[in-house]
């Protein structure tokens, strides 16, 4: 096994092993990709405060996210088409998360179904919902998540329509991929991926196909999203979901203090400060720069989580020190999955855990729950002077 010391190592392996179409799908932001880039680079603007001669024995990264015990406050984010990055990808990622003791979130747009995950794992997982026009299908989907013992629903609010990602259109992104001459040429060098794919029957969107009526062609994500996702989604819809779902409700895609207050009013259990990893509104601020304002607005009244741009344990530490109770990784675990399947996801979690633990110690902290602004050096203009 290659020696993995950082998330970037997994990304390099992933690029060699996964078909270009799916690598590009993961490694893109919308339009100019400004927000995608700044999600990560803005973490670098925050510095850590070194503390010396502090007893570092008996450290812990254990914490809780929405009342659930976690080995570290880092969950796996919902990522569509994960089962195209590696055969049975969602099952493998969920297994790695369970083994590590962190939550796994299954996307509506997954390849493996809710039932596939339930059959192959024993820890409860979280289900991410995209609101679609077909109310009967959605009601059925929510009931399936209940039957599968999902203990939280992550309702994504920042994708009623897709932010354009140029490469997906140029590559003709689909699941399974259409075998054009370009795709065949690419797959010739990705034989490991192909062999594993031939050994599974899970190659299309199994939460949807066979469950939603009048779904003729789901293989093209772009055209299907345009037809099915509900443009009318609004705060009243969110209220309805709050009434129908009696377990934990997490609202994903909050990037604005006013929206955070609305999330509080509808009675959500947590919010995820997120811009969808820079895949939706290009030109929006990075998640980490918006976190301080959102914490000021609602931080003492609702649990605040964050994703977008996390590539290391240091990034996790910075988000926690600014007040987030939990974080999510999207691409960081996909790199691991595409590189080495379940073992790669475990490696991604191990790398982030080691970085978090060591950095915490060098900041003079023994318990992840004690991290705070006192561990950081934040430039005065960090959140900017915007009108
Ligand atoms: C996503 N994300 C996402 N979010 C969601 O609610 N449902 C989904 O189906 C998807 N699909 C998806 C696919 C891919 C390839 C990526 C990279 C992301 C967004 C995801 O949950 C999360 O918000 C971001 O990935 C966080 O940013 P990082 O960690 O990837 O920088």
mmCIF file of N, CA and C in Angstrom, residues 4 8 64 111 114-115 140 151 168 205 231 259 285 307 333 340 345 349 351 384 386:
data_model
loop_
_atom_site.group_PDB
_atom_site.id
_atom_site.type_symbol
_atom_site.label_atom_id
_atom_site.label_comp_id
_atom_site.label_asym_id
_atom_site.label_seq_id
_atom_site.Cartn_x
_atom_site.Cartn_y
_atom_site.Cartn_z
ATOM 1 N N UNK A 4 0.392 7.028 2.790
ATOM 2 C CA UNK A 4 -0.492 8.198 2.712
ATOM 3 C C UNK A 4 -0.210 9.097 3.906
ATOM 4 N N UNK A 8 -3.936 15.130 -0.025
ATOM 5 C CA UNK A 8 -3.449 15.336 -1.397
ATOM 6 C C UNK A 8 -2.901 14.029 -2.008
ATOM 7 N N UNK A 64 -19.923 15.274 20.271
ATOM 8 C CA UNK A 64 -21.284 14.905 19.856
ATOM 9 C C UNK A 64 -21.728 15.795 18.712
ATOM 10 N N UNK A 111 -25.905 6.187 -5.821
ATOM 11 C CA UNK A 111 -26.022 4.991 -6.669
ATOM 12 C C UNK A 111 -26.574 3.850 -5.793
ATOM 13 N N UNK A 114 -30.944 3.562 -0.170
ATOM 14 C CA UNK A 114 -31.137 3.604 1.286
ATOM 15 C C UNK A 114 -31.091 2.176 1.843
ATOM 16 N N UNK A 115 -31.791 1.263 1.164
ATOM 17 C CA UNK A 115 -31.867 -0.123 1.643
ATOM 18 C C UNK A 115 -30.501 -0.808 1.556
ATOM 19 N N UNK A 140 -42.683 8.731 -0.142
ATOM 20 C CA UNK A 140 -42.218 7.351 -0.108
ATOM 21 C C UNK A 140 -40.732 7.273 0.287
ATOM 22 N N UNK A 151 -31.525 8.321 11.518
ATOM 23 C CA UNK A 151 -31.925 9.105 12.685
ATOM 24 C C UNK A 151 -31.874 10.608 12.443
ATOM 25 N N UNK A 168 -18.847 19.014 -16.622
ATOM 26 C CA UNK A 168 -19.880 17.966 -16.660
ATOM 27 C C UNK A 168 -20.623 18.003 -17.990
ATOM 28 N N UNK A 205 -29.105 5.257 -10.365
ATOM 29 C CA UNK A 205 -29.575 5.935 -9.142
ATOM 30 C C UNK A 205 -30.649 5.090 -8.456
ATOM 31 N N UNK A 231 -38.598 23.771 -8.045
ATOM 32 C CA UNK A 231 -38.196 25.182 -7.999
ATOM 33 C C UNK A 231 -38.975 25.959 -6.945
ATOM 34 N N UNK A 259 -30.883 33.931 6.888
ATOM 35 C CA UNK A 259 -31.379 32.569 6.624
ATOM 36 C C UNK A 259 -31.181 31.674 7.852
ATOM 37 N N UNK A 285 -19.497 33.906 -0.823
ATOM 38 C CA UNK A 285 -18.357 33.879 0.110
ATOM 39 C C UNK A 285 -18.056 32.436 0.513
ATOM 40 N N UNK A 307 -19.437 22.916 6.324
ATOM 41 C CA UNK A 307 -18.636 22.191 5.334
ATOM 42 C C UNK A 307 -18.197 23.159 4.248
ATOM 43 N N UNK A 333 -13.188 12.755 1.388
ATOM 44 C CA UNK A 333 -13.414 11.295 1.492
ATOM 45 C C UNK A 333 -13.583 10.655 0.121
ATOM 46 N N UNK A 340 -8.706 4.110 -3.133
ATOM 47 C CA UNK A 340 -8.524 2.783 -2.534
ATOM 48 C C UNK A 340 -9.778 2.210 -1.910
ATOM 49 N N UNK A 345 -11.165 5.564 2.308
ATOM 50 C CA UNK A 345 -12.003 6.440 3.152
ATOM 51 C C UNK A 345 -11.479 6.383 4.587
ATOM 52 N N UNK A 349 -10.018 9.533 6.869
ATOM 53 C CA UNK A 349 -10.450 9.836 8.241
ATOM 54 C C UNK A 349 -9.258 9.784 9.205
ATOM 55 N N UNK A 351 -6.066 10.353 8.479
ATOM 56 C CA UNK A 351 -5.207 11.526 8.250
ATOM 57 C C UNK A 351 -5.788 12.750 8.955
ATOM 58 N N UNK A 384 -14.181 40.448 6.202
ATOM 59 C CA UNK A 384 -14.273 41.502 5.186
ATOM 60 C C UNK A 384 -15.197 42.620 5.621
ATOM 61 N N UNK A 386 -17.848 44.213 3.995
ATOM 62 C CA UNK A 386 -18.734 44.183 2.833
ATOM 63 C C UNK A 386 -19.996 44.956 3.118
#
